[in-house]
Coordinates of C-alpha atoms and ligand atoms in Angstrom, one line a residue:
M1 CA 27.6 -8.3 -5.8
A2 CA 26.3 -5.7 -3.4
A3 CA 29.3 -3.3 -4.4
A4 CA 28.6 -4.0 -7.7
A5 CA 25.3 -3.1 -7.6
F6 CA 25.9 0.4 -6.1
S7 CA 28.6 1.3 -8.3
S8 CA 26.2 1.0 -11.7
S9 CA 23.1 3.0 -10.6
A10 CA 25.4 5.9 -9.5
P11 CA 26.0 8.3 -11.7
S12 CA 29.8 8.7 -13.5
P13 CA 31.2 12.2 -13.7
T14 CA 30.2 12.8 -17.1
S15 CA 26.3 11.3 -16.2
P16 CA 23.8 14.4 -15.9
S17 CA 23.0 14.7 -12.0
R18 CA 26.6 16.1 -11.4
L19 CA 24.7 18.4 -9.2
T20 CA 23.7 15.1 -7.0
T21 CA 26.7 15.7 -5.4
V22 CA 26.8 19.3 -4.2
L23 CA 23.1 18.3 -2.3
S24 CA 25.7 15.1 -1.1
S25 CA 27.5 17.3 0.5
S26 CA 25.4 17.4 3.2
L27 CA 25.0 13.5 3.7
P28 CA 26.7 10.7 3.7
S29 CA 27.9 10.2 1.1
L30 CA 27.0 7.3 -2.2
L31 CA 28.5 8.9 -4.6
S32 CA 32.2 9.0 -5.6
L33 CA 32.3 12.2 -7.4
S34 CA 34.7 14.7 -6.6
R35 CA 31.9 17.5 -5.4
D36 CA 34.5 20.1 -4.3
F37 CA 36.1 20.2 -8.1
H38 CA 32.5 20.5 -9.3
K39 CA 31.5 22.8 -7.3
A40 CA 34.3 25.1 -7.5
Q41 CA 33.4 25.1 -11.4
L42 CA 30.2 26.0 -11.3
Q43 CA 31.1 28.7 -8.5
A44 CA 33.8 29.9 -10.8
Q45 CA 31.0 29.7 -14.5
F46 CA 29.2 32.2 -12.1
K47 CA 31.3 33.7 -9.9
S48 CA 31.3 37.7 -12.1
S49 CA 27.6 37.1 -12.6
P50 CA 25.7 39.6 -10.2
R51 CA 21.7 38.6 -9.6
R52 CA 19.6 39.8 -11.2
N53 CA 21.7 41.5 -14.1
L54 CA 22.5 37.8 -16.6
C55 CA 22.5 38.0 -20.2
V56 CA 21.6 35.2 -21.7
C57 CA 24.0 34.0 -24.0
A58 CA 24.2 31.5 -27.1
S59 CA 23.2 28.1 -26.6
S60 CA 24.9 25.6 -26.7
L61 CA 22.3 23.1 -27.9
P62 CA 20.9 23.3 -31.2
P63 CA 17.1 25.3 -30.4
S64 CA 15.0 22.5 -31.0
D65 CA 11.6 21.8 -30.0
S66 CA 11.8 18.5 -28.0
V67 CA 15.0 19.8 -26.1
V68 CA 13.5 20.1 -22.0
T69 CA 16.0 21.7 -19.5
L70 CA 15.9 20.3 -16.4
L71 CA 17.2 20.9 -12.9
D72 CA 18.0 18.4 -10.8
Y73 CA 19.4 18.3 -7.8
G74 CA 19.9 15.1 -6.6
A75 CA 17.6 15.3 -3.7
G76 CA 14.7 12.3 -4.1
N77 CA 13.1 10.5 -7.3
V78 CA 13.2 12.4 -9.9
R79 CA 14.0 9.9 -12.3
S80 CA 9.4 10.0 -12.3
V81 CA 9.6 13.4 -14.0
R82 CA 11.9 11.9 -16.6
N83 CA 10.1 9.3 -17.2
A84 CA 6.7 11.5 -17.9
I85 CA 8.9 14.0 -19.9
R86 CA 10.2 11.5 -22.2
H87 CA 6.6 9.4 -21.8
L88 CA 5.3 12.7 -23.7
G89 CA 8.0 12.7 -26.5
F90 CA 10.3 15.5 -24.8
Q91 CA 14.1 15.0 -24.7
I92 CA 16.0 15.5 -21.1
K93 CA 19.2 18.5 -21.0
D94 CA 20.1 18.1 -16.9
V95 CA 21.7 21.5 -15.3
Q96 CA 24.9 21.3 -15.1
T97 CA 26.2 24.6 -14.8
P98 CA 23.9 28.4 -14.4
A99 CA 24.5 28.8 -17.3
D100 CA 21.8 26.1 -18.7
I101 CA 19.5 27.5 -16.5
L102 CA 20.1 30.8 -18.3
N103 CA 19.5 28.7 -21.9
A104 CA 17.3 27.2 -21.6
E105 CA 14.9 27.1 -23.8
R106 CA 12.2 25.5 -21.3
L107 CA 13.1 24.6 -17.6
I108 CA 11.6 22.3 -15.3
F109 CA 12.3 22.0 -12.1
P110 CA 10.7 19.6 -9.7
G111 CA 12.2 20.3 -6.1
V112 CA 12.7 17.7 -3.5
G113 CA 12.8 17.5 0.0
A114 CA 13.5 19.7 1.9
F115 CA 14.2 24.1 1.9
A116 CA 17.5 24.2 3.5
P117 CA 19.3 21.7 1.4
A118 CA 17.3 22.5 -1.4
M119 CA 18.6 26.3 -1.1
D120 CA 22.0 26.0 -0.5
V121 CA 22.7 24.0 -3.1
L122 CA 21.1 26.9 -5.7
N123 CA 22.4 29.3 -3.3
K124 CA 25.8 27.7 -3.6
T125 CA 26.2 26.6 -6.9
G126 CA 25.1 30.1 -8.1
M127 CA 21.9 28.5 -9.5
A128 CA 19.5 30.8 -7.5
E129 CA 20.9 33.5 -9.6
A130 CA 20.4 32.2 -12.5
L131 CA 16.8 31.1 -12.0
C132 CA 16.1 34.4 -10.7
A133 CA 16.7 35.9 -13.6
Y134 CA 15.1 32.6 -15.5
I135 CA 11.6 34.1 -14.2
E136 CA 12.0 37.7 -14.1
K137 CA 12.5 37.5 -17.7
D138 CA 9.5 35.4 -18.1
R139 CA 11.0 32.0 -19.8
P140 CA 8.7 29.0 -19.6
F141 CA 9.2 27.2 -16.6
L142 CA 7.9 25.3 -14.3
G143 CA 7.9 24.3 -10.7
I144 CA 7.3 21.1 -9.0
C145 CA 6.6 20.7 -5.6
L146 CA 9.0 22.0 -3.8
G147 CA 10.0 23.9 -7.1
L148 CA 7.1 26.1 -6.0
Q149 CA 7.8 26.8 -2.3
L150 CA 11.5 27.9 -3.0
L151 CA 9.8 30.5 -5.7
F152 CA 8.4 32.5 -2.4
E153 CA 10.4 34.2 0.2
S154 CA 11.0 31.6 2.7
S155 CA 9.8 29.0 4.8
T156 CA 9.3 28.1 8.4
E157 CA 10.7 24.8 7.5
N158 CA 13.9 23.8 9.5
G159 CA 14.2 27.4 9.6
P160 CA 13.5 30.4 8.8
V161 CA 15.5 29.7 5.4
T162 CA 14.9 32.9 3.5
G163 CA 13.6 31.2 -0.5
L164 CA 14.0 32.5 -3.6
G165 CA 11.8 36.2 -2.7
L166 CA 10.1 36.2 -6.1
I167 CA 6.8 35.7 -4.7
P168 CA 5.7 37.4 -1.4
G169 CA 4.5 35.0 1.4
V170 CA 6.3 32.1 3.6
V171 CA 5.8 28.2 3.2
G172 CA 4.9 27.3 6.8
K173 CA 3.8 23.9 7.8
F174 CA 0.2 22.5 7.3
D175 CA -1.7 22.8 11.5
A176 CA -2.6 19.1 12.1
S177 CA -4.2 20.0 16.0
N178 CA -7.7 20.5 13.9
G179 CA -7.9 17.1 12.7
F180 CA -6.2 16.8 9.3
R181 CA -3.5 14.7 8.8
V182 CA 0.3 16.1 8.8
P183 CA 1.9 15.1 5.4
H184 CA -1.2 16.1 3.4
I185 CA -0.8 13.7 1.2
G186 CA -2.8 12.7 -1.0
W187 CA -5.1 12.6 -4.3
D188 CA -7.1 15.9 -3.2
A189 CA -9.7 18.6 -5.8
L190 CA -8.3 21.9 -6.7
Q191 CA -10.0 25.4 -7.4
T192 CA -8.6 26.4 -10.3
A193 CA -8.8 30.4 -11.6
E194 CA -9.8 31.4 -15.4
D195 CA -6.3 31.7 -17.2
S196 CA -4.5 28.3 -15.2
E197 CA -4.0 27.5 -18.8
I198 CA -2.0 24.9 -18.1
L199 CA -4.0 23.4 -15.6
D200 CA -7.8 23.5 -18.6
E201 CA -8.2 19.2 -18.3
I202 CA -7.9 18.9 -14.8
G203 CA -12.0 20.6 -14.6
N204 CA -13.2 18.4 -11.5
R205 CA -10.2 15.8 -10.6
H206 CA -8.2 15.0 -8.6
V207 CA -4.5 15.2 -8.2
Y208 CA -2.1 13.8 -6.5
F209 CA -0.4 15.8 -3.3
V210 CA 2.6 14.8 -0.4
H211 CA 4.0 18.1 1.2
S212 CA 3.9 19.0 4.5
Y213 CA 4.1 22.9 4.4
R214 CA 1.9 25.0 2.1
A215 CA 2.6 28.8 1.0
L216 CA -0.3 30.5 2.0
P217 CA -2.9 32.6 -0.4
S218 CA -2.7 37.1 0.5
E219 CA -3.5 40.4 -0.7
E220 CA 0.0 40.5 -1.8
N221 CA 0.9 37.1 -4.2
K222 CA -3.0 37.0 -5.2
E223 CA -1.9 38.4 -8.7
W224 CA 0.2 34.6 -9.1
I225 CA -2.2 32.5 -7.3
S226 CA -3.8 30.5 -10.9
S227 CA -5.3 28.0 -8.1
T228 CA -5.7 27.0 -4.4
C229 CA -6.6 24.1 -2.2
N230 CA -8.7 22.8 0.7
Y231 CA -7.4 21.0 3.6
G232 CA -7.8 22.6 6.8
D233 CA -7.1 26.2 5.3
T234 CA -6.9 27.2 2.1
F235 CA -3.1 27.2 0.6
I236 CA -2.1 28.3 -3.1
S237 CA -2.1 24.9 -5.0
S238 CA -1.1 26.2 -8.4
V239 CA 0.5 29.9 -9.4
R240 CA 1.3 31.2 -12.4
R241 CA 2.6 35.0 -14.3
G242 CA 3.0 34.4 -18.5
N243 CA 5.7 31.5 -18.9
V244 CA 5.8 30.7 -15.7
H245 CA 3.9 28.5 -13.3
A246 CA 4.9 26.4 -10.9
V247 CA 1.9 24.2 -9.1
Q248 CA 2.9 22.0 -5.8
F249 CA 0.5 18.8 -6.6
H250 CA 2.8 16.7 -8.7
P251 CA 1.8 16.3 -12.3
E252 CA 3.6 13.4 -13.3
K253 CA 2.1 11.3 -10.3
S254 CA -1.3 12.3 -11.1
G255 CA -2.1 10.1 -14.3
D256 CA -3.5 11.3 -17.5
V257 CA -4.2 15.0 -15.4
G258 CA -1.5 15.0 -14.3
L259 CA 1.1 13.9 -17.8
S260 CA -2.2 16.7 -19.1
V261 CA -0.9 19.5 -17.0
L262 CA 3.4 18.5 -18.5
R263 CA 2.0 18.3 -22.7
R264 CA 0.0 22.1 -21.6
F265 CA 3.0 23.7 -20.5
L266 CA 5.3 21.8 -22.7
L267 CA 3.5 22.3 -26.1
P268 CA 1.2 25.3 -25.1
K269 CA 0.4 27.1 -28.4
S270 CA -1.2 23.3 -29.8
F271 CA -3.9 23.0 -27.8
P272 CA -7.7 25.1 -27.2
P273 CA -7.4 27.4 -24.7
K274 CA -10.0 24.7 -22.5
K275 CA -11.8 21.1 -22.7
P276 CA -15.5 20.3 -20.6
T277 CA -14.3 17.8 -17.9
D278 CA -15.8 15.1 -16.2
G279 CA -14.5 15.0 -12.6
R280 CA -16.4 14.8 -9.7
A281 CA -13.5 16.2 -7.2
S282 CA -14.2 18.6 -4.1
K283 CA -12.1 16.4 -1.5
L284 CA -9.1 14.5 -0.3
A285 CA -9.9 11.1 -1.9
K286 CA -9.5 7.9 0.2
R287 CA -7.2 6.1 -1.6
V288 CA -6.7 3.1 -2.4
I289 CA -4.3 0.7 -3.2
A290 CA -2.7 -2.5 -4.7
C291 CA -0.3 -4.4 -3.1
L292 CA 1.8 -6.9 -4.4
D293 CA 4.3 -8.8 -2.4
V294 CA 7.5 -10.1 -5.2
R295 CA 9.7 -12.4 -4.2
A296 CA 12.0 -15.2 -5.9
N297 CA 10.3 -17.9 -6.4
D298 CA 12.5 -21.6 -6.2
K299 CA 13.9 -21.3 -10.0
G300 CA 15.1 -17.3 -8.6
D301 CA 12.5 -15.6 -11.1
L302 CA 11.1 -12.3 -9.3
V303 CA 7.4 -12.8 -9.1
V304 CA 4.1 -11.8 -7.1
T305 CA 3.1 -13.7 -4.4
K306 CA 0.6 -13.9 -1.8
G307 CA 0.3 -15.3 1.4
D308 CA -2.0 -16.8 3.4
Q309 CA -0.8 -15.1 7.0
Y310 CA 1.7 -14.6 5.3
D311 CA 2.6 -18.0 3.9
V312 CA 3.2 -17.6 0.5
R313 CA 3.8 -21.7 -0.4
E314 CA 1.2 -24.0 -1.8
N315 CA -0.1 -25.9 0.3
T316 CA 0.4 -28.7 -2.2
E317 CA 3.3 -31.8 -1.9
E318 CA 5.7 -29.9 -4.2
N319 CA 5.6 -26.2 -1.8
E320 CA 6.5 -24.5 -4.8
V321 CA 6.1 -20.4 -4.0
R322 CA 2.3 -18.9 -5.3
N323 CA 2.6 -17.7 -8.4
L324 CA 0.2 -14.9 -9.3
G325 CA 2.4 -13.3 -12.2
K326 CA 4.9 -10.3 -13.5
P327 CA 5.5 -7.6 -10.9
V328 CA 6.2 -5.5 -13.9
E329 CA 2.6 -6.4 -16.3
L330 CA 1.0 -6.5 -13.2
A331 CA 1.8 -2.9 -11.8
G332 CA 1.2 -1.5 -15.1
Q333 CA -2.0 -3.0 -15.2
Y334 CA -2.9 -1.5 -12.0
Y335 CA -2.2 1.6 -13.3
L336 CA -4.7 1.9 -16.3
D337 CA -7.4 -0.3 -13.7
G338 CA -7.1 3.2 -11.4
A339 CA -5.3 2.0 -8.9
D340 CA -4.3 5.1 -6.6
E341 CA -1.0 4.1 -5.6
V342 CA 1.6 0.9 -6.0
S343 CA 3.2 -0.8 -3.7
F344 CA 5.7 -3.2 -3.9
L345 CA 6.8 -5.2 -0.9
N346 CA 9.9 -7.2 -1.2
I347 CA 9.1 -9.9 1.7
T348 CA 12.0 -11.6 1.6
G349 CA 14.1 -8.3 2.1
F350 CA 14.4 -9.2 5.9
R351 CA 17.3 -11.7 4.9
D352 CA 19.1 -11.3 1.1
F353 CA 20.4 -7.8 1.0
P354 CA 18.4 -5.5 -1.1
L355 CA 20.9 -4.0 -2.6
G356 CA 21.8 -7.1 -4.1
D357 CA 19.3 -7.8 -5.7
L358 CA 18.9 -6.2 -8.8
P359 CA 16.1 -7.8 -10.0
M360 CA 13.8 -6.4 -7.4
L361 CA 16.2 -2.4 -8.3
Q362 CA 15.1 -2.7 -12.2
V363 CA 11.7 -3.4 -11.7
L364 CA 11.3 -0.6 -10.2
R365 CA 13.1 1.1 -13.2
N366 CA 11.0 -0.8 -15.4
T367 CA 7.2 0.4 -14.1
S368 CA 8.1 4.0 -13.1
E369 CA 8.2 4.1 -16.9
N370 CA 4.6 3.6 -17.7
V371 CA 3.2 4.0 -14.1
F372 CA 1.6 7.5 -13.0
V373 CA 0.1 7.6 -9.7
P374 CA 3.3 7.3 -6.5
L375 CA 5.8 4.0 -6.0
T376 CA 5.9 2.8 -2.1
V377 CA 8.4 -0.2 -1.8
G378 CA 9.9 -2.5 1.6
G379 CA 11.7 -4.2 2.3
G380 CA 14.8 -5.2 3.4
I381 CA 15.6 -0.9 4.8
R382 CA 17.9 -0.9 7.8
D383 CA 21.6 -1.1 8.1
F384 CA 23.7 -3.6 6.4
T385 CA 26.9 -5.2 5.8
D386 CA 28.1 -7.3 3.5
S387 CA 30.4 -9.9 3.5
T388 CA 33.1 -8.4 3.0
G389 CA 32.9 -5.7 5.6
K390 CA 31.5 -3.3 4.0
Y391 CA 29.0 -1.1 5.6
Y392 CA 25.5 0.2 4.2
S393 CA 23.0 2.8 5.2
S394 CA 19.9 2.7 6.0
L395 CA 19.9 5.9 4.4
E396 CA 21.8 4.5 1.1
V397 CA 19.7 1.8 0.6
A398 CA 16.3 3.9 0.6
S399 CA 18.5 6.3 -1.9
E400 CA 19.2 3.2 -4.0
Y401 CA 15.1 2.9 -4.4
F402 CA 14.5 6.2 -4.6
R403 CA 17.0 6.8 -7.5
S404 CA 15.3 3.5 -9.3
G405 CA 11.8 4.8 -9.4
A406 CA 10.2 5.2 -5.9
D407 CA 8.7 8.1 -4.7
K408 CA 8.0 6.4 -1.1
I409 CA 9.9 4.0 0.7
S410 CA 9.0 1.9 3.3
I411 CA 9.9 0.4 6.4
G412 CA 9.4 -2.8 8.4
S413 CA 11.6 -4.9 11.3
D414 CA 14.1 -2.5 11.4
A415 CA 11.4 -0.1 12.4
V416 CA 10.0 -2.7 15.4
Y417 CA 13.4 -2.5 16.0
A418 CA 14.2 1.5 16.6
A419 CA 11.0 1.6 18.1
E420 CA 11.4 -0.7 21.0
E421 CA 14.8 1.5 21.7
Y422 CA 13.1 5.1 21.6
L423 CA 10.5 3.4 23.8
I424 CA 13.0 2.5 26.4
T425 CA 15.9 5.3 25.8
K426 CA 13.5 8.3 24.6
V427 CA 16.1 9.1 23.3
K428 CA 15.8 10.1 19.5
T429 CA 19.7 9.4 18.2
G430 CA 19.2 10.5 15.1
K431 CA 20.2 7.3 13.4
T432 CA 17.4 5.2 13.1
S433 CA 16.3 4.2 9.6
I434 CA 13.4 6.4 10.2
E435 CA 15.3 9.9 11.0
Q436 CA 17.8 9.1 8.5
I437 CA 16.0 8.7 5.8
S438 CA 12.6 11.1 6.6
R439 CA 15.5 14.2 7.8
V440 CA 16.8 13.9 4.0
Y441 CA 14.0 12.7 1.6
G442 CA 11.0 14.4 4.3
N443 CA 8.5 12.6 6.5
Q444 CA 6.6 11.9 3.9
A445 CA 8.7 9.9 2.0
V446 CA 8.8 7.4 5.1
V447 CA 6.9 5.2 5.1
V448 CA 6.5 2.5 8.2
S449 CA 4.6 -1.0 7.5
I450 CA 3.8 -2.9 10.8
D451 CA 3.1 -6.1 10.5
P452 CA 0.7 -7.0 14.1
R453 CA -0.7 -10.2 15.4
R454 CA -3.7 -10.9 17.6
V455 CA -3.4 -11.4 21.1
Y456 CA -6.1 -12.6 22.5
L457 CA -6.9 -11.5 26.6
S458 CA -9.5 -12.7 28.8
T459 CA -9.0 -9.2 30.8
P460 CA -6.9 -5.7 29.4
T461 CA -4.8 -5.3 32.3
D462 CA -3.5 -8.4 31.7
V463 CA -0.6 -7.4 29.9
E464 CA 1.6 -3.7 29.6
F465 CA 0.4 -3.0 26.5
K466 CA -1.9 -1.1 24.9
A467 CA -5.1 -3.8 24.5
I468 CA -9.0 -3.4 23.3
K469 CA -12.9 -4.8 23.6
L470 CA -13.0 -6.7 20.1
T471 CA -16.1 -6.2 18.6
S472 CA -16.3 -10.0 17.7
P473 CA -15.0 -12.0 20.9
G474 CA -12.1 -14.4 20.5
P475 CA -11.7 -18.7 19.3
N476 CA -12.8 -19.2 23.4
G477 CA -14.6 -16.0 23.7
E478 CA -11.4 -13.5 24.9
E479 CA -12.8 -10.3 25.0
Y480 CA -9.9 -8.1 24.9
A481 CA -6.6 -8.3 22.6
W482 CA -3.8 -6.7 21.7
Y483 CA -1.6 -6.3 19.0
Q484 CA 1.6 -7.4 18.8
C485 CA 4.3 -6.5 16.5
T486 CA 6.3 -9.0 14.3
V487 CA 9.8 -8.8 13.0
S488 CA 11.3 -10.6 9.9
G489 CA 7.6 -12.0 7.9
G490 CA 5.9 -12.6 11.0
R491 CA 7.9 -14.5 12.0
E492 CA 9.0 -13.0 15.5
G493 CA 7.1 -11.6 17.5
R494 CA 8.6 -8.7 20.1
P495 CA 8.0 -6.9 23.0
I496 CA 6.0 -3.7 21.2
G497 CA 2.4 -3.4 20.9
A498 CA 0.8 -1.9 17.2
Y499 CA 0.3 0.7 19.0
E500 CA 3.3 1.3 21.2
L501 CA 4.7 0.8 17.8
A502 CA 2.6 3.3 15.8
K503 CA 3.0 6.3 18.0
A504 CA 6.6 6.3 19.2
V505 CA 7.4 5.7 15.1
E506 CA 5.5 8.7 14.2
E507 CA 6.9 10.8 16.9
L508 CA 10.7 8.9 14.7
G509 CA 9.5 10.9 11.3
A510 CA 7.9 8.6 9.8
G511 CA 4.7 10.0 7.5
E512 CA 2.0 7.4 7.2
I513 CA 2.3 4.0 8.5
L514 CA 0.9 0.5 6.4
L515 CA -1.0 -1.1 8.8
N516 CA -1.3 -5.0 8.0
C517 CA -2.9 -8.2 10.4
I518 CA -1.5 -11.3 10.6
D519 CA -4.5 -13.0 10.8
C520 CA -6.6 -10.9 8.2
D521 CA -4.8 -11.6 5.6
G522 CA -5.1 -12.9 2.2
Q523 CA -8.8 -13.9 4.6
G524 CA -10.8 -11.8 2.6
K525 CA -13.4 -11.6 5.6
G526 CA -12.9 -7.8 5.7
F527 CA -10.0 -5.5 7.6
D528 CA -9.8 -5.8 10.9
I529 CA -11.6 -2.3 12.2
D530 CA -11.2 -2.6 16.2
L531 CA -7.2 -2.3 15.4
I532 CA -7.9 0.0 12.3
K533 CA -9.7 2.4 14.4
L534 CA -7.4 2.5 17.1
I535 CA -4.2 2.7 15.3
S536 CA -5.9 5.8 13.1
D537 CA -7.8 7.1 15.6
A538 CA -3.7 7.3 18.4
V539 CA -2.1 9.4 14.7
S540 CA -1.9 12.0 12.6
I541 CA -0.2 11.0 10.7
P542 CA -2.2 8.6 7.7
V543 CA -2.5 5.3 7.5
I544 CA -3.2 2.6 5.0
A545 CA -5.6 0.0 6.1
S546 CA -4.3 -3.8 5.1
S547 CA -5.3 -7.6 5.7
G548 CA -8.0 -9.1 4.5
A549 CA -10.2 -7.1 1.6
G550 CA -12.4 -9.8 -0.1
A551 CA -15.5 -6.8 -1.0
A552 CA -15.8 -4.0 -2.7
E553 CA -18.2 -3.9 1.2
H554 CA -14.9 -4.1 3.2
F555 CA -13.7 -0.4 1.1
S556 CA -16.7 0.7 2.2
E557 CA -16.2 -0.5 5.6
V558 CA -13.3 0.5 6.8
F559 CA -14.3 4.2 5.3
K560 CA -16.9 4.6 7.6
K561 CA -15.7 3.2 10.2
T562 CA -12.4 4.7 10.7
N563 CA -10.2 8.0 10.2
A564 CA -8.1 5.3 7.4
S565 CA -6.8 7.6 5.0
A566 CA -6.7 4.8 2.3
A567 CA -6.7 0.9 2.2
L568 CA -4.3 -1.5 0.8
A569 CA -5.6 -5.1 -1.2
A570 CA -3.9 -7.7 -3.0
G571 CA -5.3 -11.0 -3.1
I572 CA -8.2 -9.4 -4.4
F573 CA -7.0 -8.0 -7.0
H574 CA -4.8 -10.8 -8.3
R575 CA -6.9 -13.1 -8.2
K576 CA -9.2 -10.6 -10.0
E577 CA -12.2 -11.0 -8.5
V578 CA -12.5 -7.8 -8.0
P579 CA -10.9 -4.6 -10.3
I580 CA -10.4 -1.6 -9.1
G581 CA -13.0 0.2 -11.0
S582 CA -15.9 -1.5 -8.9
V583 CA -14.7 -1.1 -5.9
K584 CA -14.1 2.6 -6.4
E585 CA -17.7 3.0 -8.3
H586 CA -18.4 1.0 -5.1
L587 CA -17.0 4.7 -2.8
W588 CA -18.7 6.9 -4.9
K589 CA -22.6 5.5 -4.8
D590 CA -21.9 4.8 -1.2
G591 CA -20.5 9.0 -1.0
I592 CA -17.3 8.1 0.0
E593 CA -14.4 11.0 -2.1
V594 CA -13.1 8.4 -4.9
R595 CA -10.7 9.4 -7.2
I596 CA -12.6 8.0 -10.9
Ligands
1PR1 O1 10.4 -5.8 7.6 O2 11.4 -3.7 7.1 O3 12.4 -6.3 5.5 O4 10.0 -5.5 5.2 C1 9.6 -6.2 4.4 C2 8.0 -6.5 3.8 O5 7.1 -7.3 3.3 C3 7.0 -5.5 5.4 O6 6.3 -4.6 4.2 C4 6.1 -7.2 5.5 O7 4.6 -6.9 6.0 C5 6.2 -7.8 4.7 N1 6.4 -9.2 3.8 C6 7.0 -9.8 4.7 N2 6.3 -10.9 4.6 C7 5.3 -11.2 4.0 C8 4.4 -12.2 4.0 O8 3.7 -12.3 3.2 N3 5.0 -13.5 3.9 N4 4.0 -9.4 3.6 C9 5.4 -10.1 4.0 C10 2.9 -9.2 3.9 C11 0.8 -7.9 3.6 C12 0.1 -7.0 3.4 C13 -0.6 -7.6 2.2 C14 -2.1 -7.3 2.4 C15 -3.4 -8.1 1.6 N5 2.1 -8.9 3.8 O9 0.5 -6.2 1.8 O10 -0.3 -7.9 0.4 O11 -2.1 -7.8 3.9 O12 -3.4 -9.2 1.2 P1 -4.9 -9.3 0.8 O13 -5.7 -7.9 0.5 O14 -4.7 -10.8 -0.6 O15 -5.4 -9.3 2.5 P2 11.1 -4.8 5.9

């Protein structure tokens, strides 16, 4: 079953994403294509064309206003870009040879992954030269995220690494020492130049960023800059010269406003120059995330469920799994309601092999067709050997989630085991799921989900783990507690605290922490402020506060009293007690920047 799940979704030798194989040559391979043949074919096609001296040949496709050429080299979730393009009524032609770039009517390059492997693929396949030639001819081009960074001279990411060299400047890492969390994840505001054109509908509204590296404005590149963004320092959020555009943010993940950027690129002549906007964005917004705990019920249907301190069964004679709705429908509704992200947690993933869970992969695929904000999926991400003895690495499991539409994956139990070992050995083996996945997809794509439970203490020195003084004493008047990490959906306590775990996983390469609290889960009495303050002060990556939201006021409280970057809730949204819009309005009135 598991193997079938894999082969059914791997690209065939004739599928559009054959370029994937070239990138995957540096990865444990998931794909069974003859990549040497493919590389040789690409190189042969391009060998005789010197850089900067390419001629544009007649396209083999009939010219069509509705075709977009997409350069996908297979390093991440390009499914969202595909979905957004299709949603706007366009067809996609995948680049398979450098000539496809030269023949493109319009080209979108959604760069994903790290700078060095991307340049490696572009150079080895001849795509780098084709891209330079295409852009120098002022052909319609839109680069996204890494697709912007690669246009610069070089990057310090695992480098220095030489880029395409079309724009003067070096891409460097954000500086976390000034108190700004890195990666820069979330919805931020732009300062747009006069003639930004494709950005015309953004105005004062937020767009979604997720990156650790950025290019800075300079005298040499100022003619390219169409917008900047402030995050610690002012960085380049988009460039434009003639028909060539590139954006550091993700239009395909920026809701309606992001779709307007794509639409204006694809249909440049169809819009009036500028539309008034009603936004009020000024800085990075605090995120409101809707979480869907998903599992099969006793009839085998995949349902959204919700626990009460992680117990998801009804308190009735039948003891059924609580059923709060269908995953794809609810996710779609939360997107329309204004959720800044949607998270799926496959809560029985720890005991089932997720790649055997075709419905869950299908949920992701279907959701990503209509939901244009980031999607996170967690549950069961670990190395796995199936009943036939076939081994799958956690990277392979994560890759399947990314291919199915996830933007980030979330690791629970496996992160606990990895952190325990790291704290004992102090050695980064490079083999943990966190390290493997962040190396390939970037640390911004790796969330660690922590499921801690309060352990009350009379004195803080009673344990070897970080203990804190509680704002409200425990049931027997205890003034202190430590937060014990659990695995397997809270079933097993482990010898590691949430504080120690958070610091260890940050060192191992996690890009974000989803901080649950079993004591507060489903209680509706508010977030565990003591815990969230402890962890969000201890790490420099973003922390998502989770568990216990029962009212809009609880979101204000967590953002005012802690350094959480986002707050997640499940029950109040599923039971329709407090709509997402009301939470956002409340936050806005309370002076907290949110995306409205
Ligand atoms: O260990 O890598 O397989 O990941 C399993 C994932 O599933 C973990 O992220 C873990 O948190 C989650 N999980 C496992 N069992 C449960 C359960 O409920 N029985 N759900 C579970 C955890 C917690 C939150 C919840 C918030 C907000 N759910 O995500 O949505 O507490 O709820 P509220 O607003 O209603 O209070 P692995």
